[in-house]
Amino acid sequence: MEPGAGESSATDDYESLISTTDSELLKRAWRNEKAAPEILKFEAALVQRSRQQIQLMEDTVEEFAKNGVDPLTVSLYQMDLDRTLFLLRSYLRTRLQKIEKYVLHIQKTAELWNRLSKQEQKFAVRCAGDLTQHLEQTVLSKLPDQYQSHLKQSGASEGDDMVPEPKLDIYIICRSKKFLGAFQLDDSGEEPVNIEADDLYALPYKSIKPLVESGQIDLV
């Protein structure tokens, strides 16, 4: 192999990979997950590509360091690597925190359960089991029979009123990258909101949820 051929090949692969929009897509998925009150659909393909990108960047930085590439260049590549690692870890951590907080609600809601990855579903099962066991051992077993459910306040409760649920009616900050025109928020009869490109809006999450799911609106 000619001197520098390996370095050139690694650089070409790296530049080809980061020329895609995956970095921006990961940042968008992270922002949406952080801002949404409920757990969103797991971005499986994007996470897989991001992991591949991280591996390639790590290999590139290591090869550059071995070949004596300019330290400033290595530093810039390392910064890009660190940024991608932060976004991916924070995205996954945010999802786990939501699962822990709303695990019982997620388990009994098919739509939410199907948004989880296989690994997240396994985590949710363990989390729900640990939570149920803890409540039974520390509190519920000491209460009268009609109050021993970890889902209901009492035997007279009609619904699972002890299960925390995300508040979908909260207001969130959002924007669209393109003009969407008049959008009716709800059935209250209020005037529709005219959604312009790149303008910021404070709107109820529940009303714009379909636009978030379809990728027409980004959360901030």
PDB file of C-alpha atoms in Angstrom, residues 14-218:
ATOM      1  CA  TYR A  14     -15.462   9.805   6.580  1.00  0.00           C
ATOM      2  CA  GLU A  15     -16.234  12.770   4.333  1.00  0.00           C
ATOM      3  CA  SER A  16     -18.742  10.683   2.372  1.00  0.00           C
ATOM      4  CA  LEU A  17     -20.553   9.671   5.539  1.00  0.00           C
ATOM      5  CA  ILE A  18     -20.778  13.109   7.156  1.00  0.00           C
ATOM      6  CA  SER A  19     -21.939  14.649   3.870  1.00  0.00           C
ATOM      7  CA  THR A  20     -25.331  13.072   4.552  1.00  0.00           C
ATOM      8  CA  THR A  21     -27.943  14.754   6.735  1.00  0.00           C
ATOM      9  CA  ASP A  22     -27.740  12.152   9.524  1.00  0.00           C
ATOM     10  CA  SER A  23     -26.058  14.602  11.892  1.00  0.00           C
ATOM     11  CA  GLU A  24     -28.912  17.063  11.499  1.00  0.00           C
ATOM     12  CA  LEU A  25     -31.496  14.282  11.663  1.00  0.00           C
ATOM     13  CA  LEU A  26     -30.021  13.055  14.949  1.00  0.00           C
ATOM     14  CA  LYS A  27     -30.067  16.574  16.357  1.00  0.00           C
ATOM     15  CA  ARG A  28     -33.686  16.932  15.288  1.00  0.00           C
ATOM     16  CA  ALA A  29     -34.692  13.584  16.832  1.00  0.00           C
ATOM     17  CA  TRP A  30     -32.919  14.578  20.063  1.00  0.00           C
ATOM     18  CA  ARG A  31     -34.661  17.958  20.251  1.00  0.00           C
ATOM     19  CA  ASN A  32     -38.072  16.466  19.522  1.00  0.00           C
ATOM     20  CA  GLU A  33     -37.618  13.755  22.146  1.00  0.00           C
ATOM     21  CA  LYS A  34     -36.443  16.266  24.756  1.00  0.00           C
ATOM     22  CA  ALA A  35     -39.393  18.603  24.152  1.00  0.00           C
ATOM     23  CA  ALA A  36     -42.254  16.131  23.607  1.00  0.00           C
ATOM     24  CA  PRO A  37     -44.182  15.166  26.768  1.00  0.00           C
ATOM     25  CA  GLU A  38     -44.674  11.589  25.521  1.00  0.00           C
ATOM     26  CA  ILE A  39     -42.202   9.098  24.115  1.00  0.00           C
ATOM     27  CA  LEU A  40     -41.863   9.300  20.327  1.00  0.00           C
ATOM     28  CA  LYS A  41     -41.183   6.568  17.791  1.00  0.00           C
ATOM     29  CA  PHE A  42     -37.700   5.078  18.110  1.00  0.00           C
ATOM     30  CA  GLU A  43     -35.511   6.165  15.184  1.00  0.00           C
ATOM     31  CA  ALA A  44     -33.989   2.732  14.629  1.00  0.00           C
ATOM     32  CA  ALA A  45     -32.376   3.287  11.230  1.00  0.00           C
ATOM     33  CA  LEU A  46     -30.986   6.674  12.246  1.00  0.00           C
ATOM     34  CA  VAL A  47     -29.516   5.295  15.481  1.00  0.00           C
ATOM     35  CA  GLN A  48     -27.890   2.434  13.581  1.00  0.00           C
ATOM     36  CA  ARG A  49     -26.352   4.803  11.028  1.00  0.00           C
ATOM     37  CA  SER A  50     -25.189   7.131  13.802  1.00  0.00           C
ATOM     38  CA  ARG A  51     -23.430   4.255  15.556  1.00  0.00           C
ATOM     39  CA  GLN A  52     -21.705   3.353  12.295  1.00  0.00           C
ATOM     40  CA  GLN A  53     -20.697   6.975  11.836  1.00  0.00           C
ATOM     41  CA  ILE A  54     -19.275   7.116  15.375  1.00  0.00           C
ATOM     42  CA  GLN A  55     -17.233   3.959  14.728  1.00  0.00           C
ATOM     43  CA  LEU A  56     -15.873   5.392  11.487  1.00  0.00           C
ATOM     44  CA  MET A  57     -15.000   8.698  13.167  1.00  0.00           C
ATOM     45  CA  GLU A  58     -13.233   6.881  16.008  1.00  0.00           C
ATOM     46  CA  ASP A  59     -11.206   4.860  13.480  1.00  0.00           C
ATOM     47  CA  THR A  60     -10.375   8.032  11.541  1.00  0.00           C
ATOM     48  CA  VAL A  61      -9.188   9.945  14.625  1.00  0.00           C
ATOM     49  CA  GLU A  62      -7.069   6.974  15.710  1.00  0.00           C
ATOM     50  CA  GLU A  63      -5.513   6.622  12.251  1.00  0.00           C
ATOM     51  CA  PHE A  64      -4.820  10.351  12.011  1.00  0.00           C
ATOM     52  CA  ALA A  65      -3.095  10.303  15.406  1.00  0.00           C
ATOM     53  CA  LYS A  66      -0.891   7.362  14.354  1.00  0.00           C
ATOM     54  CA  ASN A  67       0.082   9.000  11.061  1.00  0.00           C
ATOM     55  CA  GLY A  68       1.040  12.334  12.596  1.00  0.00           C
ATOM     56  CA  VAL A  69      -1.754  14.359  10.994  1.00  0.00           C
ATOM     57  CA  ASP A  70      -1.877  18.022  12.034  1.00  0.00           C
ATOM     58  CA  PRO A  71      -3.193  18.202  15.646  1.00  0.00           C
ATOM     59  CA  LEU A  72      -5.696  20.903  14.714  1.00  0.00           C
ATOM     60  CA  THR A  73      -7.251  18.613  12.094  1.00  0.00           C
ATOM     61  CA  VAL A  74      -7.402  15.762  14.597  1.00  0.00           C
ATOM     62  CA  SER A  75      -9.000  18.104  17.138  1.00  0.00           C
ATOM     63  CA  LEU A  76     -11.723  19.120  14.681  1.00  0.00           C
ATOM     64  CA  TYR A  77     -12.545  15.501  13.890  1.00  0.00           C
ATOM     65  CA  GLN A  78     -12.566  14.710  17.626  1.00  0.00           C
ATOM     66  CA  MET A  79     -15.003  17.582  18.259  1.00  0.00           C
ATOM     67  CA  ASP A  80     -17.327  16.207  15.590  1.00  0.00           C
ATOM     68  CA  LEU A  81     -17.087  12.762  17.195  1.00  0.00           C
ATOM     69  CA  ASP A  82     -17.792  14.132  20.679  1.00  0.00           C
ATOM     70  CA  ARG A  83     -20.826  16.062  19.430  1.00  0.00           C
ATOM     71  CA  THR A  84     -22.337  13.004  17.753  1.00  0.00           C
ATOM     72  CA  LEU A  85     -21.689  10.863  20.839  1.00  0.00           C
ATOM     73  CA  PHE A  86     -23.373  13.428  23.066  1.00  0.00           C
ATOM     74  CA  LEU A  87     -26.461  13.659  20.856  1.00  0.00           C
ATOM     75  CA  LEU A  88     -26.876   9.892  20.591  1.00  0.00           C
ATOM     76  CA  ARG A  89     -26.346   9.234  24.300  1.00  0.00           C
ATOM     77  CA  SER A  90     -28.653  12.068  25.329  1.00  0.00           C
ATOM     78  CA  TYR A  91     -31.349  10.888  22.886  1.00  0.00           C
ATOM     79  CA  LEU A  92     -31.261   7.339  24.275  1.00  0.00           C
ATOM     80  CA  ARG A  93     -31.043   8.532  27.904  1.00  0.00           C
ATOM     81  CA  THR A  94     -34.053  10.833  27.461  1.00  0.00           C
ATOM     82  CA  ARG A  95     -36.110   7.923  26.166  1.00  0.00           C
ATOM     83  CA  LEU A  96     -35.121   5.704  29.098  1.00  0.00           C
ATOM     84  CA  GLN A  97     -36.108   8.449  31.545  1.00  0.00           C
ATOM     85  CA  LYS A  98     -39.548   8.683  29.932  1.00  0.00           C
ATOM     86  CA  ILE A  99     -39.941   4.912  30.070  1.00  0.00           C
ATOM     87  CA  GLU A 100     -39.083   4.912  33.777  1.00  0.00           C
ATOM     88  CA  LYS A 101     -41.549   7.725  34.466  1.00  0.00           C
ATOM     89  CA  TYR A 102     -44.477   6.391  32.429  1.00  0.00           C
ATOM     90  CA  VAL A 103     -43.690   2.680  32.256  1.00  0.00           C
ATOM     91  CA  LEU A 104     -47.101   1.431  33.423  1.00  0.00           C
ATOM     92  CA  HIS A 105     -48.929   3.741  31.024  1.00  0.00           C
ATOM     93  CA  ILE A 106     -46.636   2.735  28.142  1.00  0.00           C
ATOM     94  CA  GLN A 107     -47.112  -0.962  28.879  1.00  0.00           C
ATOM     95  CA  LYS A 108     -50.897  -0.777  28.649  1.00  0.00           C
ATOM     96  CA  THR A 109     -50.977   1.508  25.575  1.00  0.00           C
ATOM     97  CA  ALA A 110     -50.245  -0.452  22.398  1.00  0.00           C
ATOM     98  CA  GLU A 111     -49.424   2.645  20.344  1.00  0.00           C
ATOM     99  CA  LEU A 112     -46.743   3.746  22.817  1.00  0.00           C
ATOM    100  CA  TRP A 113     -45.412   0.235  23.382  1.00  0.00           C
ATOM    101  CA  ASN A 114     -44.840  -0.187  19.659  1.00  0.00           C
ATOM    102  CA  ARG A 115     -42.753   2.996  19.602  1.00  0.00           C
ATOM    103  CA  LEU A 116     -40.070   1.338  21.722  1.00  0.00           C
ATOM    104  CA  SER A 117     -37.093  -0.583  20.426  1.00  0.00           C
ATOM    105  CA  LYS A 118     -36.747  -4.248  21.414  1.00  0.00           C
ATOM    106  CA  GLN A 119     -34.100  -3.303  23.979  1.00  0.00           C
ATOM    107  CA  GLU A 120     -36.337  -0.560  25.384  1.00  0.00           C
ATOM    108  CA  GLN A 121     -39.231  -2.998  25.694  1.00  0.00           C
ATOM    109  CA  LYS A 122     -37.030  -5.352  27.713  1.00  0.00           C
ATOM    110  CA  PHE A 123     -35.978  -2.433  29.906  1.00  0.00           C
ATOM    111  CA  ALA A 124     -39.619  -1.427  30.386  1.00  0.00           C
ATOM    112  CA  VAL A 125     -40.591  -4.956  31.485  1.00  0.00           C
ATOM    113  CA  ARG A 126     -37.782  -5.027  34.063  1.00  0.00           C
ATOM    114  CA  CYS A 127     -38.598  -1.509  35.219  1.00  0.00           C
ATOM    115  CA  ALA A 128     -42.310  -2.288  35.664  1.00  0.00           C
ATOM    116  CA  GLY A 129     -41.505  -5.493  37.525  1.00  0.00           C
ATOM    117  CA  ASP A 130     -39.115  -3.723  39.900  1.00  0.00           C
ATOM    118  CA  LEU A 131     -41.593  -0.911  40.514  1.00  0.00           C
ATOM    119  CA  THR A 132     -44.482  -3.279  41.213  1.00  0.00           C
ATOM    120  CA  GLN A 133     -42.383  -5.403  43.551  1.00  0.00           C
ATOM    121  CA  HIS A 134     -41.122  -2.351  45.436  1.00  0.00           C
ATOM    122  CA  LEU A 135     -44.639  -0.945  45.922  1.00  0.00           C
ATOM    123  CA  GLU A 136     -46.007  -4.284  47.086  1.00  0.00           C
ATOM    124  CA  GLN A 137     -43.215  -4.902  49.577  1.00  0.00           C
ATOM    125  CA  THR A 138     -43.002  -1.398  51.044  1.00  0.00           C
ATOM    126  CA  VAL A 139     -46.576  -0.047  50.924  1.00  0.00           C
ATOM    127  CA  LEU A 140     -49.371  -2.066  49.338  1.00  0.00           C
ATOM    128  CA  SER A 141     -49.004  -5.226  51.408  1.00  0.00           C
ATOM    129  CA  LYS A 142     -49.637  -3.176  54.550  1.00  0.00           C
ATOM    130  CA  LEU A 143     -52.924  -1.709  53.266  1.00  0.00           C
ATOM    131  CA  PRO A 144     -56.444  -3.185  53.274  1.00  0.00           C
ATOM    132  CA  ASP A 145     -57.258  -5.456  50.325  1.00  0.00           C
ATOM    133  CA  GLN A 146     -59.255  -2.820  48.425  1.00  0.00           C
ATOM    134  CA  TYR A 147     -56.180  -0.537  48.348  1.00  0.00           C
ATOM    135  CA  GLN A 148     -53.537  -3.040  47.310  1.00  0.00           C
ATOM    136  CA  SER A 149     -53.588  -2.375  43.565  1.00  0.00           C
ATOM    137  CA  HIS A 150     -50.614  -0.498  42.103  1.00  0.00           C
ATOM    138  CA  LEU A 151     -52.871   0.714  39.280  1.00  0.00           C
ATOM    139  CA  LYS A 152     -55.985   1.945  41.106  1.00  0.00           C
ATOM    140  CA  GLN A 153     -56.449   4.094  44.203  1.00  0.00           C
ATOM    141  CA  SER A 154     -59.111   1.732  45.478  1.00  0.00           C
ATOM    142  CA  GLY A 155     -61.359  -1.103  44.405  1.00  0.00           C
ATOM    143  CA  ALA A 156     -64.039   1.464  43.580  1.00  0.00           C
ATOM    144  CA  SER A 157     -61.888   3.223  40.988  1.00  0.00           C
ATOM    145  CA  GLU A 158     -63.130   2.767  37.417  1.00  0.00           C
ATOM    146  CA  GLY A 159     -59.848   3.506  35.668  1.00  0.00           C
ATOM    147  CA  ASP A 160     -56.142   3.095  36.403  1.00  0.00           C
ATOM    148  CA  ASP A 161     -55.992   6.379  38.315  1.00  0.00           C
ATOM    149  CA  MET A 162     -52.642   5.568  39.949  1.00  0.00           C
ATOM    150  CA  VAL A 163     -50.797   5.337  36.620  1.00  0.00           C
ATOM    151  CA  PRO A 164     -48.879   8.525  35.684  1.00  0.00           C
ATOM    152  CA  GLU A 165     -49.555   9.735  32.140  1.00  0.00           C
ATOM    153  CA  PRO A 166     -47.799  12.429  30.090  1.00  0.00           C
ATOM    154  CA  LYS A 167     -49.647  15.752  29.916  1.00  0.00           C
ATOM    155  CA  LEU A 168     -50.362  16.131  26.201  1.00  0.00           C
ATOM    156  CA  ASP A 169     -52.139  19.484  26.585  1.00  0.00           C
ATOM    157  CA  ILE A 170     -49.010  21.392  27.617  1.00  0.00           C
ATOM    158  CA  TYR A 171     -47.745  24.174  25.368  1.00  0.00           C
ATOM    159  CA  ILE A 172     -44.488  23.582  23.538  1.00  0.00           C
ATOM    160  CA  ILE A 173     -42.293  25.756  21.303  1.00  0.00           C
ATOM    161  CA  CYS A 174     -42.182  24.598  17.698  1.00  0.00           C
ATOM    162  CA  ARG A 175     -41.451  25.678  14.157  1.00  0.00           C
ATOM    163  CA  SER A 176     -41.843  24.419  10.616  1.00  0.00           C
ATOM    164  CA  LYS A 177     -39.192  24.566   7.907  1.00  0.00           C
ATOM    165  CA  LYS A 178     -41.850  25.230   5.285  1.00  0.00           C
ATOM    166  CA  PHE A 179     -45.120  27.125   4.992  1.00  0.00           C
ATOM    167  CA  LEU A 180     -48.028  24.975   6.216  1.00  0.00           C
ATOM    168  CA  GLY A 181     -50.785  27.551   5.949  1.00  0.00           C
ATOM    169  CA  ALA A 182     -53.877  27.627   8.169  1.00  0.00           C
ATOM    170  CA  PHE A 183     -53.961  24.875  10.785  1.00  0.00           C
ATOM    171  CA  GLN A 184     -56.971  24.251  13.018  1.00  0.00           C
ATOM    172  CA  LEU A 185     -55.755  23.450  16.536  1.00  0.00           C
ATOM    173  CA  ASP A 186     -58.950  21.901  17.911  1.00  0.00           C
ATOM    174  CA  ASP A 187     -62.745  21.871  17.689  1.00  0.00           C
ATOM    175  CA  SER A 188     -63.232  24.919  19.911  1.00  0.00           C
ATOM    176  CA  GLY A 189     -64.123  27.134  16.963  1.00  0.00           C
ATOM    177  CA  GLU A 190     -61.100  29.400  17.384  1.00  0.00           C
ATOM    178  CA  GLU A 191     -59.403  30.889  14.362  1.00  0.00           C
ATOM    179  CA  PRO A 192     -56.848  28.582  12.692  1.00  0.00           C
ATOM    180  CA  VAL A 193     -53.148  29.307  13.216  1.00  0.00           C
ATOM    181  CA  ASN A 194     -51.292  30.355  10.088  1.00  0.00           C
ATOM    182  CA  ILE A 195     -47.996  28.446  10.270  1.00  0.00           C
ATOM    183  CA  GLU A 196     -45.207  30.215   8.404  1.00  0.00           C
ATOM    184  CA  ALA A 197     -41.799  28.767   7.603  1.00  0.00           C
ATOM    185  CA  ASP A 198     -39.115  29.230  10.307  1.00  0.00           C
ATOM    186  CA  ASP A 199     -41.412  31.176  12.673  1.00  0.00           C
ATOM    187  CA  LEU A 200     -41.601  30.096  16.320  1.00  0.00           C
ATOM    188  CA  TYR A 201     -44.984  29.173  17.842  1.00  0.00           C
ATOM    189  CA  ALA A 202     -46.169  28.213  21.324  1.00  0.00           C
ATOM    190  CA  LEU A 203     -48.915  25.654  20.709  1.00  0.00           C
ATOM    191  CA  PRO A 204     -50.587  22.788  22.603  1.00  0.00           C
ATOM    192  CA  TYR A 205     -48.659  19.585  21.933  1.00  0.00           C
ATOM    193  CA  LYS A 206     -51.867  17.571  21.608  1.00  0.00           C
ATOM    194  CA  SER A 207     -53.029  19.742  18.712  1.00  0.00           C
ATOM    195  CA  ILE A 208     -49.825  19.559  16.670  1.00  0.00           C
ATOM    196  CA  LYS A 209     -48.951  15.958  17.538  1.00  0.00           C
ATOM    197  CA  PRO A 210     -49.827  14.689  14.020  1.00  0.00           C
ATOM    198  CA  LEU A 211     -47.515  17.319  12.506  1.00  0.00           C
ATOM    199  CA  VAL A 212     -44.669  16.247  14.801  1.00  0.00           C
ATOM    200  CA  GLU A 213     -45.179  12.588  13.941  1.00  0.00           C
ATOM    201  CA  SER A 214     -45.223  13.324  10.209  1.00  0.00           C
ATOM    202  CA  GLY A 215     -42.073  15.457  10.449  1.00  0.00           C
ATOM    203  CA  GLN A 216     -43.777  18.656   9.320  1.00  0.00           C
ATOM    204  CA  ILE A 217     -43.023  20.453  12.580  1.00  0.00           C
ATOM    205  CA  ASP A 218     -39.922  20.425  14.776  1.00  0.00           C
TER     206      ASP A 218
END
